[in-house]
Tab-separated table of C-alpha atoms and ligand atoms in Angstrom:
chain	number	residue	atom	x	y	z
A	229	UNK	CA	8.671	30.906	22.639
A	230	UNK	CA	7.890	27.251	23.340
A	231	UNK	CA	9.127	26.077	19.588
A	232	UNK	CA	11.511	23.606	18.929
A	233	UNK	CA	13.101	23.306	15.966
A	234	UNK	CA	15.381	20.606	14.701
A	235	UNK	CA	18.423	20.913	12.387
A	236	UNK	CA	20.224	18.323	11.067
A	237	UNK	CA	20.337	16.865	14.180
A	238	UNK	CA	20.800	19.513	16.178
A	239	UNK	CA	17.903	21.114	18.535
A	240	UNK	CA	18.195	24.813	19.192
A	241	UNK	CA	15.043	27.665	20.299
A	242	UNK	CA	14.459	29.412	17.399
A	243	UNK	CA	12.854	32.135	15.974
A	244	UNK	CA	9.573	32.225	13.334
A	245	UNK	CA	11.717	34.263	10.591
A	246	UNK	CA	14.006	30.655	10.813
A	247	UNK	CA	10.952	28.493	11.381
A	248	UNK	CA	9.668	29.481	8.089
A	249	UNK	CA	12.878	29.368	6.286
A	250	UNK	CA	13.561	25.175	7.953
A	251	UNK	CA	9.319	24.728	6.295
A	252	UNK	CA	10.806	25.646	2.938
A	253	UNK	CA	9.628	22.000	1.312
A	254	UNK	CA	12.381	20.165	0.196
A	255	UNK	CA	12.272	18.273	-3.083
A	256	UNK	CA	10.077	15.348	-1.935
A	257	UNK	CA	8.072	13.378	-4.152
A	258	UNK	CA	5.096	12.928	-2.840
A	259	UNK	CA	3.365	9.630	-1.635
A	260	UNK	CA	-0.469	9.317	-1.776
A	261	UNK	CA	-2.202	6.628	-0.206
A	262	UNK	CA	-5.580	5.324	-0.881
A	263	UNK	CA	-7.071	2.395	1.550
A	264	UNK	CA	-8.244	-0.249	0.078
A	265	UNK	CA	-10.591	1.866	-2.708
A	266	UNK	CA	-8.384	0.869	-5.614
A	267	UNK	CA	-7.096	4.219	-6.179
A	268	UNK	CA	-3.078	3.876	-7.650
A	269	UNK	CA	-0.725	3.671	-5.320
A	270	UNK	CA	2.143	6.633	-5.749
A	271	UNK	CA	5.282	5.778	-4.678
A	272	UNK	CA	8.391	7.191	-4.371
A	273	UNK	CA	11.342	7.778	-2.142
A	274	UNK	CA	10.351	10.295	0.233
A	275	UNK	CA	11.233	9.211	3.748
A	276	UNK	CA	8.771	7.213	5.609
A	277	UNK	CA	7.090	7.065	8.850
A	278	UNK	CA	7.179	3.144	9.712
A	279	UNK	CA	5.890	3.044	13.838
A	280	UNK	CA	4.167	5.569	17.149
A	281	UNK	CA	4.772	4.442	20.448
A	282	UNK	CA	4.180	6.399	23.730
A	283	UNK	CA	5.532	5.954	27.048
A	284	UNK	CA	4.350	7.058	30.158
A	285	UNK	CA	7.162	8.231	33.214
A	286	UNK	CA	6.599	9.634	36.140
A	287	UNK	CA	7.572	13.570	35.192
A	288	UNK	CA	6.666	13.348	31.262
A	289	UNK	CA	4.794	11.439	28.675
A	290	UNK	CA	7.292	10.325	25.476
A	291	UNK	CA	5.985	10.708	21.862
A	292	UNK	CA	8.693	8.949	19.816
A	293	UNK	CA	7.903	8.327	15.865
A	294	UNK	CA	10.219	5.971	13.929
A	295	UNK	CA	11.240	7.108	10.560
A	296	UNK	CA	13.564	6.535	7.847
A	297	UNK	CA	15.095	9.776	7.769
A	298	UNK	CA	16.947	12.699	9.388
A	299	UNK	CA	13.801	15.803	9.026
A	300	UNK	CA	13.883	18.829	10.044
A	301	UNK	CA	11.327	19.683	12.336
A	302	UNK	CA	9.037	21.340	14.447
A	303	UNK	CA	6.730	21.478	17.573
A	304	UNK	CA	4.284	24.198	18.500
A	305	UNK	CA	1.424	24.282	21.279
A	306	UNK	CA	-1.892	25.494	20.714
A	307	UNK	CA	-4.660	25.878	22.714
A	308	UNK	CA	-8.985	25.271	23.267
A	309	UNK	CA	-8.214	22.871	23.386
A	310	UNK	CA	-4.437	21.999	24.236
A	311	UNK	CA	-3.047	20.762	20.890
A	312	UNK	CA	1.036	20.067	20.848
A	313	UNK	CA	2.024	20.037	16.765
A	314	UNK	CA	4.934	18.435	14.832
A	315	UNK	CA	5.638	20.196	11.626
A	316	UNK	CA	7.711	17.758	9.223
A	317	UNK	CA	8.509	17.775	5.107
A	318	UNK	CA	6.005	16.026	3.740
A	319	UNK	CA	6.396	13.009	4.607
A	320	UNK	CA	5.446	9.019	3.683
A	321	UNK	CA	2.960	7.032	6.109
A	322	UNK	CA	3.458	3.580	6.737
A	323	UNK	CA	2.371	2.769	10.031
A	324	UNK	CA	0.569	0.038	11.792
A	325	UNK	CA	-3.223	0.132	11.435
A	326	UNK	CA	-4.339	1.206	14.719
A	327	UNK	CA	-2.001	3.326	15.704
A	328	UNK	CA	-4.117	6.175	16.623
A	329	UNK	CA	-5.948	4.366	19.024
A	330	UNK	CA	-2.715	4.388	20.751
A	331	UNK	CA	-2.990	7.186	24.380
A	332	UNK	CA	-1.078	6.853	26.994
A	333	UNK	CA	-0.100	9.892	29.880
A	334	UNK	CA	-0.873	12.857	29.036
A	335	UNK	CA	-2.113	11.832	25.557
A	336	UNK	CA	-6.295	11.203	24.552
A	337	UNK	CA	-5.953	11.232	21.125
A	338	UNK	CA	-3.489	11.815	18.098
A	339	UNK	CA	-4.000	11.714	14.021
A	340	UNK	CA	-1.228	12.494	11.282
A	341	UNK	CA	-1.235	13.077	7.534
A	342	UNK	CA	-1.082	15.689	5.488
A	343	UNK	CA	-1.480	19.286	5.790
A	344	UNK	CA	-0.414	20.876	2.735
A	345	UNK	CA	2.025	19.833	-0.328
A	346	UNK	CA	5.509	19.626	1.371
A	347	UNK	CA	4.111	19.831	5.224
A	348	UNK	CA	3.301	16.792	7.037
A	349	UNK	CA	1.581	17.317	10.327
A	350	UNK	CA	1.307	15.372	13.342
A	351	UNK	CA	-1.558	16.558	15.871
A	352	UNK	CA	-1.776	15.920	18.852
A	353	UNK	CA	-4.994	16.382	21.689
A	354	UNK	CA	-3.592	16.484	25.380
A	355	UNK	CA	-5.207	16.606	28.219
A	356	UNK	CA	-3.661	18.784	30.543
A	357	UNK	CA	-1.684	22.004	29.781
A	358	UNK	CA	1.811	20.905	29.040
A	359	UNK	CA	5.317	21.741	28.282
A	360	UNK	CA	7.703	20.732	25.860
A	361	UNK	CA	11.020	19.360	27.697
A	362	UNK	CA	12.330	18.029	25.059
A	363	UNK	CA	12.581	17.898	21.269
A	364	UNK	CA	15.176	15.795	19.484
A	365	UNK	CA	16.268	13.513	16.493
A	366	UNK	CA	17.796	10.837	17.801
A	367	UNK	CA	20.131	8.520	14.941
A	368	UNK	CA	19.817	5.294	13.901
A	369	UNK	CA	21.659	2.372	16.683
A	370	UNK	CA	21.595	-1.336	15.991
A	371	UNK	CA	19.683	-1.724	12.770
A	372	UNK	CA	16.869	0.884	13.968
A	373	UNK	CA	15.337	3.341	12.046
A	374	UNK	CA	16.326	7.327	13.299
A	375	UNK	CA	13.789	8.263	16.171
A	376	UNK	CA	12.223	11.893	16.708
A	377	UNK	CA	11.724	11.968	20.138
A	378	UNK	CA	9.193	14.539	21.633
A	379	UNK	CA	8.910	14.643	25.804
A	380	UNK	CA	6.102	16.511	26.885
A	381	UNK	CA	6.065	17.045	30.818
A	382	UNK	CA	3.070	18.762	32.917
A	383	UNK	CA	3.117	23.013	33.189
A	384	UNK	CA	0.270	25.316	34.226
A	385	UNK	CA	-2.261	26.577	31.969
A	386	UNK	CA	-0.647	29.936	33.085
A	387	UNK	CA	2.919	28.676	31.925
A	388	UNK	CA	1.141	26.914	29.052
A	389	UNK	CA	-0.279	30.053	27.419
A	390	UNK	CA	2.486	31.850	27.735
A	391	UNK	CA	4.441	29.635	25.821
A	392	UNK	CA	2.610	29.855	23.096
A	393	UNK	CA	3.631	31.135	19.336
A	394	UNK	CA	2.618	34.333	18.249
A	395	UNK	CA	-0.654	34.273	15.815
A	396	UNK	CA	1.496	35.575	12.711
A	397	UNK	CA	1.735	31.900	11.541
A	398	UNK	CA	-0.896	32.286	8.617
A	399	UNK	CA	1.782	31.431	5.345
A	400	UNK	CA	0.166	32.245	1.847
A	401	UNK	CA	-0.974	28.956	-0.309
A	402	UNK	CA	0.341	27.916	-3.143
A	403	UNK	CA	-0.458	29.736	-6.071
A	404	UNK	CA	-2.674	27.282	-7.308
A	405	UNK	CA	-4.749	27.302	-4.193
A	406	UNK	CA	-4.922	30.963	-3.689
A	407	UNK	CA	-8.370	31.513	-4.043
A	408	UNK	CA	-9.651	35.094	-2.387
A	409	UNK	CA	-11.213	34.362	1.341
A	410	UNK	CA	-12.085	36.817	3.950
A	411	UNK	CA	-11.897	36.928	7.552
A	412	UNK	CA	-16.047	37.647	7.597
A	413	UNK	CA	-16.023	34.345	5.396
A	414	UNK	CA	-18.569	36.967	2.793
A	415	UNK	CA	-16.908	37.533	-0.340
A	416	UNK	CA	-18.169	40.142	-2.718
A	417	UNK	CA	-20.243	38.954	-5.692
A	418	UNK	CA	-18.878	36.995	-8.104
A	419	UNK	CA	-18.618	37.464	-11.665
A	420	UNK	CA	-21.514	36.503	-13.755
A	421	UNK	CA	-20.056	33.615	-15.740
A	422	UNK	CA	-19.994	34.743	-19.166
A	423	UNK	CA	-22.868	32.916	-22.027
A	424	UNK	CA	-21.155	31.140	-24.381
A	425	UNK	CA	-22.984	28.454	-27.214
A	426	UNK	CA	-23.123	25.851	-24.814
A	427	UNK	CA	-22.933	26.643	-21.456
A	428	UNK	CA	-22.242	23.302	-19.148
A	429	UNK	CA	-23.695	24.330	-15.093
A	430	UNK	CA	-20.512	24.237	-13.190
A	431	UNK	CA	-20.217	21.802	-10.352
A	432	UNK	CA	-17.909	21.759	-6.979
A	433	UNK	CA	-18.044	18.276	-5.762
A	434	UNK	CA	-16.174	19.172	-1.342
A	435	UNK	CA	-14.805	15.411	-0.469
A	436	UNK	CA	-15.121	16.061	3.289
A	437	UNK	CA	-11.903	16.056	5.289
A	438	UNK	CA	-8.379	15.265	4.408
A	439	UNK	CA	-4.612	15.094	4.922
A	440	UNK	CA	-3.766	15.459	8.527
A	441	UNK	CA	-7.802	15.022	9.482
A	442	UNK	CA	-8.925	11.982	8.789
A	443	UNK	CA	-12.402	12.343	9.640
A	444	UNK	CA	-14.577	9.911	10.881
A	445	UNK	CA	-13.498	6.187	10.750
A	446	UNK	CA	-14.575	2.315	11.124
A	447	UNK	CA	-11.593	1.151	12.434
A	448	UNK	CA	-10.661	0.080	9.004
A	449	UNK	CA	-11.286	2.865	6.406
A	450	UNK	CA	-10.952	6.679	6.564
A	451	UNK	CA	-14.186	9.182	5.975
A	452	UNK	CA	-11.400	10.798	4.245
A	453	UNK	CA	-10.629	8.705	2.132
A	454	UNK	CA	-15.085	7.350	1.232
A	455	UNK	CA	-15.146	11.030	0.367
A	456	UNK	CA	-12.283	11.302	-2.191
A	457	UNK	CA	-13.283	8.339	-4.155
A	458	UNK	CA	-17.196	9.132	-4.089
A	459	UNK	CA	-16.233	12.470	-5.021
A	460	UNK	CA	-13.978	11.222	-8.376
A	461	UNK	CA	-16.765	8.859	-9.248
A	462	UNK	CA	-19.742	11.382	-9.123
A	463	UNK	CA	-17.415	13.943	-11.062
A	464	UNK	CA	-17.028	10.892	-13.554
A	465	UNK	CA	-20.341	10.119	-13.845
A	466	UNK	CA	-21.660	13.996	-14.223
A	467	UNK	CA	-19.362	14.957	-16.861
A	468	UNK	CA	-20.054	11.428	-18.797
A	469	UNK	CA	-23.456	13.530	-19.434
A	470	UNK	CA	-21.157	16.362	-21.054
A	471	UNK	CA	-23.826	18.967	-19.742
A	472	UNK	CA	-21.355	19.796	-16.472
A	473	UNK	CA	-18.197	20.654	-15.551
A	474	UNK	CA	-16.586	19.199	-12.550
A	475	UNK	CA	-14.507	20.530	-9.718
A	476	UNK	CA	-13.662	18.809	-6.743
A	477	UNK	CA	-12.254	21.071	-3.739
A	478	UNK	CA	-9.088	18.611	-3.114
A	479	UNK	CA	-8.328	15.415	-5.796
A	480	UNK	CA	-5.498	14.193	-2.957
A	481	UNK	CA	-5.646	13.161	0.238
A	482	UNK	CA	-4.616	16.817	1.576
A	483	UNK	CA	-5.914	19.552	4.278
A	484	UNK	CA	-8.448	22.081	3.049
A	485	UNK	CA	-9.571	24.610	5.951
A	486	UNK	CA	-13.697	24.682	5.676
A	487	UNK	CA	-13.660	28.475	4.581
A	488	UNK	CA	-11.004	27.827	1.162
A	489	UNK	CA	-13.516	24.858	0.229
A	490	UNK	CA	-15.804	27.928	0.167
A	491	UNK	CA	-13.840	30.065	-1.423
A	492	UNK	CA	-12.945	27.074	-4.307
A	493	UNK	CA	-16.748	26.792	-5.276
A	494	UNK	CA	-17.326	30.898	-5.367
A	495	UNK	CA	-14.114	30.911	-7.268
A	496	UNK	CA	-15.595	28.760	-9.714
A	497	UNK	CA	-18.481	30.478	-9.952
A	498	UNK	CA	-20.266	27.014	-8.796
A	499	UNK	CA	-24.434	26.781	-9.378
A	500	UNK	CA	-24.099	24.068	-7.153
A	501	UNK	CA	-22.099	23.054	-3.749
A	502	UNK	CA	-22.281	19.137	-2.912
A	503	UNK	CA	-19.974	18.862	0.382
A	504	UNK	CA	-19.896	14.822	1.333
A	505	UNK	CA	-19.338	13.015	4.117
A	506	UNK	CA	-20.001	9.960	6.318
A	507	UNK	CA	-20.533	10.106	10.045
A	508	UNK	CA	-19.549	6.975	12.632
A	509	UNK	CA	-21.493	6.947	15.840
A	510	UNK	CA	-21.612	5.179	18.981
A	511	UNK	CA	-25.152	2.953	17.909
A	512	UNK	CA	-23.585	1.088	15.351
A	513	UNK	CA	-27.003	-0.241	14.034
A	514	UNK	CA	-28.309	3.093	12.894
A	515	UNK	CA	-27.356	3.352	8.822
A	516	UNK	CA	-28.783	5.636	6.053
A	517	UNK	CA	-27.859	8.589	4.042
A	518	UNK	CA	-29.364	12.326	5.153
A	519	UNK	CA	-28.481	15.238	3.000
A	520	UNK	CA	-28.345	18.911	5.220
A	521	UNK	CA	-28.643	22.827	4.561
A	522	UNK	CA	-27.935	25.395	6.259
A	523	UNK	CA	-29.657	27.325	8.851
A	524	UNK	CA	-29.154	29.175	11.694
A	525	UNK	CA	-31.945	27.019	13.928
A	526	UNK	CA	-31.343	22.982	13.382
A	527	UNK	CA	-34.343	20.406	12.925
A	528	UNK	CA	-33.223	18.659	15.609
A	529	UNK	CA	-30.866	17.251	18.326
A	530	UNK	CA	-28.562	15.508	16.149
A	531	UNK	CA	-28.082	17.938	13.368
A	532	UNK	CA	-26.105	20.461	15.638
A	533	UNK	CA	-23.937	17.929	17.170
A	534	UNK	CA	-23.515	16.427	14.006
A	535	UNK	CA	-22.850	20.181	12.726
A	536	UNK	CA	-20.706	20.493	15.388
A	537	UNK	CA	-18.580	17.543	14.906
A	538	UNK	CA	-17.762	18.860	11.439
A	539	UNK	CA	-17.382	21.938	12.028
A	540	UNK	CA	-14.273	21.541	14.043
A	541	UNK	CA	-11.665	20.553	11.152
A	542	UNK	CA	-9.964	23.249	10.891
A	543	UNK	CA	-9.064	22.510	14.887
A	544	UNK	CA	-8.727	19.118	14.284
A	545	UNK	CA	-5.690	19.672	11.299
A	546	UNK	CA	-3.989	22.055	14.191
A	547	UNK	CA	-4.762	25.261	12.547
A	548	UNK	CA	-4.480	28.329	15.226
A	549	UNK	CA	-7.728	29.797	15.518
A	550	UNK	CA	-7.198	32.137	17.979
A	551	UNK	CA	-6.092	35.812	16.537
A	552	UNK	CA	-10.080	34.573	14.284
A	553	UNK	CA	-13.122	35.645	15.491
A	554	UNK	CA	-16.429	32.589	15.887
A	555	UNK	CA	-17.338	33.713	12.504
A	556	UNK	CA	-17.021	29.898	11.399
A	557	UNK	CA	-19.110	28.611	13.680
A	558	UNK	CA	-21.673	31.475	14.241
A	559	UNK	CA	-24.416	32.041	11.372
A	560	UNK	CA	-25.261	34.974	10.605
A	561	UNK	CA	-27.457	34.985	7.651
A	562	UNK	CA	-27.876	37.647	5.061
A	563	UNK	CA	-30.693	37.846	2.620
A	564	UNK	CA	-28.566	36.844	-0.524
A	565	UNK	CA	-27.949	33.532	1.099
A	566	UNK	CA	-31.798	33.299	2.120
A	567	UNK	CA	-32.188	33.013	-1.416
A	568	UNK	CA	-29.715	31.028	-2.002
A	569	UNK	CA	-30.862	28.679	1.061
A	570	UNK	CA	-34.192	28.154	-0.571
A	571	UNK	CA	-32.486	26.701	-3.652
A	572	UNK	CA	-30.140	24.595	-1.406
A	573	UNK	CA	-33.193	23.123	-0.091
A	574	UNK	CA	-35.089	22.371	-3.545
A	575	UNK	CA	-31.563	20.764	-4.802
A	576	UNK	CA	-31.983	18.891	-1.290
A	577	UNK	CA	-35.519	17.272	-1.779
A	578	UNK	CA	-34.679	16.590	-5.019
A	579	UNK	CA	-31.930	14.431	-4.303
A	580	UNK	CA	-33.804	12.790	-1.626
A	581	UNK	CA	-35.994	11.526	-3.751
A	582	UNK	CA	-33.578	10.296	-6.307
A	583	UNK	CA	-31.330	8.911	-3.444
A	584	UNK	CA	-34.227	7.056	-2.227
A	585	UNK	CA	-33.901	4.676	-5.113
A	586	UNK	CA	-30.403	3.395	-4.823
A	587	UNK	CA	-29.799	4.275	-0.495
A	588	UNK	CA	-31.226	3.481	3.040
A	589	UNK	CA	-31.606	7.040	4.463
A	590	UNK	CA	-32.374	8.957	8.049
A	591	UNK	CA	-36.339	8.711	8.812
A	592	UNK	CA	-36.117	12.680	8.042
A	593	UNK	CA	-33.622	12.414	5.343
A	594	UNK	CA	-33.750	16.168	4.456
A	595	UNK	CA	-32.501	18.344	7.919
A	596	UNK	CA	-31.134	21.342	8.885
A	597	UNK	CA	-27.854	23.164	10.956
A	598	UNK	CA	-25.185	25.506	11.002
A	599	UNK	CA	-22.707	24.242	9.393
A	600	UNK	CA	-19.583	26.342	8.545
A	601	UNK	CA	-18.656	24.278	4.826
A	602	UNK	CA	-22.504	25.945	3.463
A	603	UNK	CA	-22.235	29.081	4.176
A	604	UNK	CA	-21.311	30.470	0.710
A	605	UNK	CA	-23.994	33.500	-0.046
A	606	UNK	CA	-24.162	32.564	-3.877
A	607	UNK	CA	-24.047	29.804	-4.299
A	608	UNK	CA	-26.931	26.412	-3.552
A	609	UNK	CA	-25.121	24.199	-0.780
A	610	UNK	CA	-25.184	21.053	0.540
A	611	UNK	CA	-23.632	18.465	2.704
A	612	UNK	CA	-24.469	14.709	2.215
A	613	UNK	CA	-23.907	12.430	4.884
A	614	UNK	CA	-23.417	9.069	3.131
A	615	UNK	CA	-23.861	6.550	5.412
A	616	UNK	CA	-22.323	5.612	8.607
A	617	UNK	CA	-18.923	4.169	9.065
A	618	UNK	CA	-19.796	2.933	12.536
A	619	UNK	CA	-22.687	0.526	10.467
A	620	UNK	CA	-21.278	-2.522	8.993
A	621	UNK	CA	-23.727	-2.700	6.052
A	622	UNK	CA	-23.335	0.884	5.160
A	623	UNK	CA	-19.294	0.828	5.652
A	624	UNK	CA	-18.989	-1.616	2.962
A	625	UNK	CA	-21.528	-0.287	0.558
A	626	UNK	CA	-19.348	3.215	0.422
A	627	UNK	CA	-16.114	1.389	0.171
A	628	UNK	CA	-17.986	-0.657	-2.947
A	629	UNK	CA	-16.959	0.835	-6.677
A	630	UNK	CA	-21.035	-0.576	-7.222
A	631	UNK	CA	-22.445	1.234	-4.686
A	632	UNK	CA	-20.527	4.626	-5.506
A	633	UNK	CA	-21.662	4.370	-9.331
A	634	UNK	CA	-24.997	4.183	-8.171
A	635	UNK	CA	-25.502	6.588	-6.223
A	636	UNK	CA	-23.413	8.910	-8.272
A	637	UNK	CA	-25.776	7.936	-10.558
A	638	UNK	CA	-28.507	8.789	-8.509
A	639	UNK	CA	-27.074	12.374	-7.783
A	640	UNK	CA	-27.344	12.726	-11.321
A	641	UNK	CA	-30.369	12.361	-11.697
A	642	UNK	CA	-31.150	14.961	-8.840
A	643	UNK	CA	-28.659	17.749	-10.101
A	644	UNK	CA	-30.621	16.915	-13.334
A	645	UNK	CA	-34.074	17.450	-12.040
A	646	UNK	CA	-32.928	20.703	-9.857
A	647	UNK	CA	-31.670	22.287	-13.227
A	648	UNK	CA	-34.381	21.479	-16.208
A	649	UNK	CA	-36.535	22.575	-12.878
A	650	UNK	CA	-34.588	26.018	-12.906
A	651	UNK	CA	-34.502	26.778	-16.482
A	652	UNK	CA	-38.574	25.681	-16.604
A	653	UNK	CA	-38.910	28.699	-14.399
A	654	UNK	CA	-36.746	30.607	-15.949
A	655	UNK	CA	-38.570	30.595	-19.325
B	1575	LIG	ZN1	-17.188	14.330	8.335
C-alpha cells in the first residue's frame, strides 16, 4: 500500500488502523486567517508552514514544506484525476502570496488548507502517475526550519492504481457537524417545523468552498474568503429584521463536502438555501452577478461549464470518491424536487429584480444548470455567483464592506418579497 507516515521523525509504512491513530487531532489551537476582509485574526502557537518549494530532478520531483515544528504526517495517492495528498495536524499557513503559482516537474497545481478541525491538508494535482519514493521530515539545520520532504518518481498507471489505498477512509465527522447524509443524496422528508407564536423563517446561507478548497482567485484574494465575508453580512442583515433565523454551512475557513451542505440545510429545516460563489475566468472584462437554479438541462454552455467547475469541490479537496457513484453530478429530478425547483425559480426572479438596483448583472441574470449543491429535494435552493474575481471592478466591490452591505440589503428585500408572496398565496 502506498501510504507513508511519519512518526516523530521516523518513516515507516503503516496500516490503516495505525493511520487513524496518527491522525488523532492533537491539542492545537486554530489559526484562522481571513485575507483583507477586516475579520479579526486569531493566531495562536500552532505549528506553522512558512514556505513551499518544488524542485525538478532527473529521476524525481521534490516537494518541500518548511514548517516550524516536527509534525506527524501521512501521504497517499488518489486517482482520476491523479492526486497526491499530504495530511497534517491542523497547522497555520504563512506562505508567500504567490506560492500556489509554483509548479514544476510532475506537479501541475497544488493547494493547501484546513480539511476539517484538527486536520490540515495539501493536495497536489499531478500530470502523470507517480510513486511516493520517499517522504520524511528533516530536522532544522543552520537556523532553518523543519522540512517535510516528499519525493515523487514517475511510474506506470497500473502500478499507480495498484498502490492506491483501499476506499475505507471515511471517518465519522465531529458530533456537531454530524448531519445525516444518504448515499443517494436524497434523504427522508424533514420534519415539519412546529408551530410557535412567533415563527421565524429559517434560511441557510452557504459560503462556497473553504479550507483546502480555495475556489477561484484574483491572485490577491480567494473566493472562499469572499463568500464567507458575504455570508456573514447577509446573516447580520437578515437577523436584524427579527424575522429570520440564519444558519451558515460553515463559520470559518474549513472544508465542507457538497452533500454535507445540503444535509445541513435539511437538518435545520431551511425554507431557503442560498449558496454564495464568485467566479474567475480568462476574459477579465466580463463582470456582473448571476443567479442559478437547478435544472437537468443547462440554460447555456457557460452555465453548464460553471456547474461542472463548482461540482468539482470534493475532488479538489482530495476526497476519495472512487467508492461513490457519480451521483454528485448526475441530476435525476423527482416530483417533489420539481415543486421545489419552481419555488427556487420564483425566489431567483425576485432576487434578480432587487439585485439589479445595487449590482451589475449578466445579461440573462437567472440561469439554470446541474449544480450538485442545489439538489435538496425539499428546500428551495439558489446559487449566486456574486461577480468575477478576474474583473478588477467586481473584485474591488466584493472586497468592500459597503458593497457587501448593499448586496445583503438587496438579498434581504428579495427574501422579504418571496415570503410575503408565499403568505398571500396561502391566505
Ligand atoms: Zn465557487
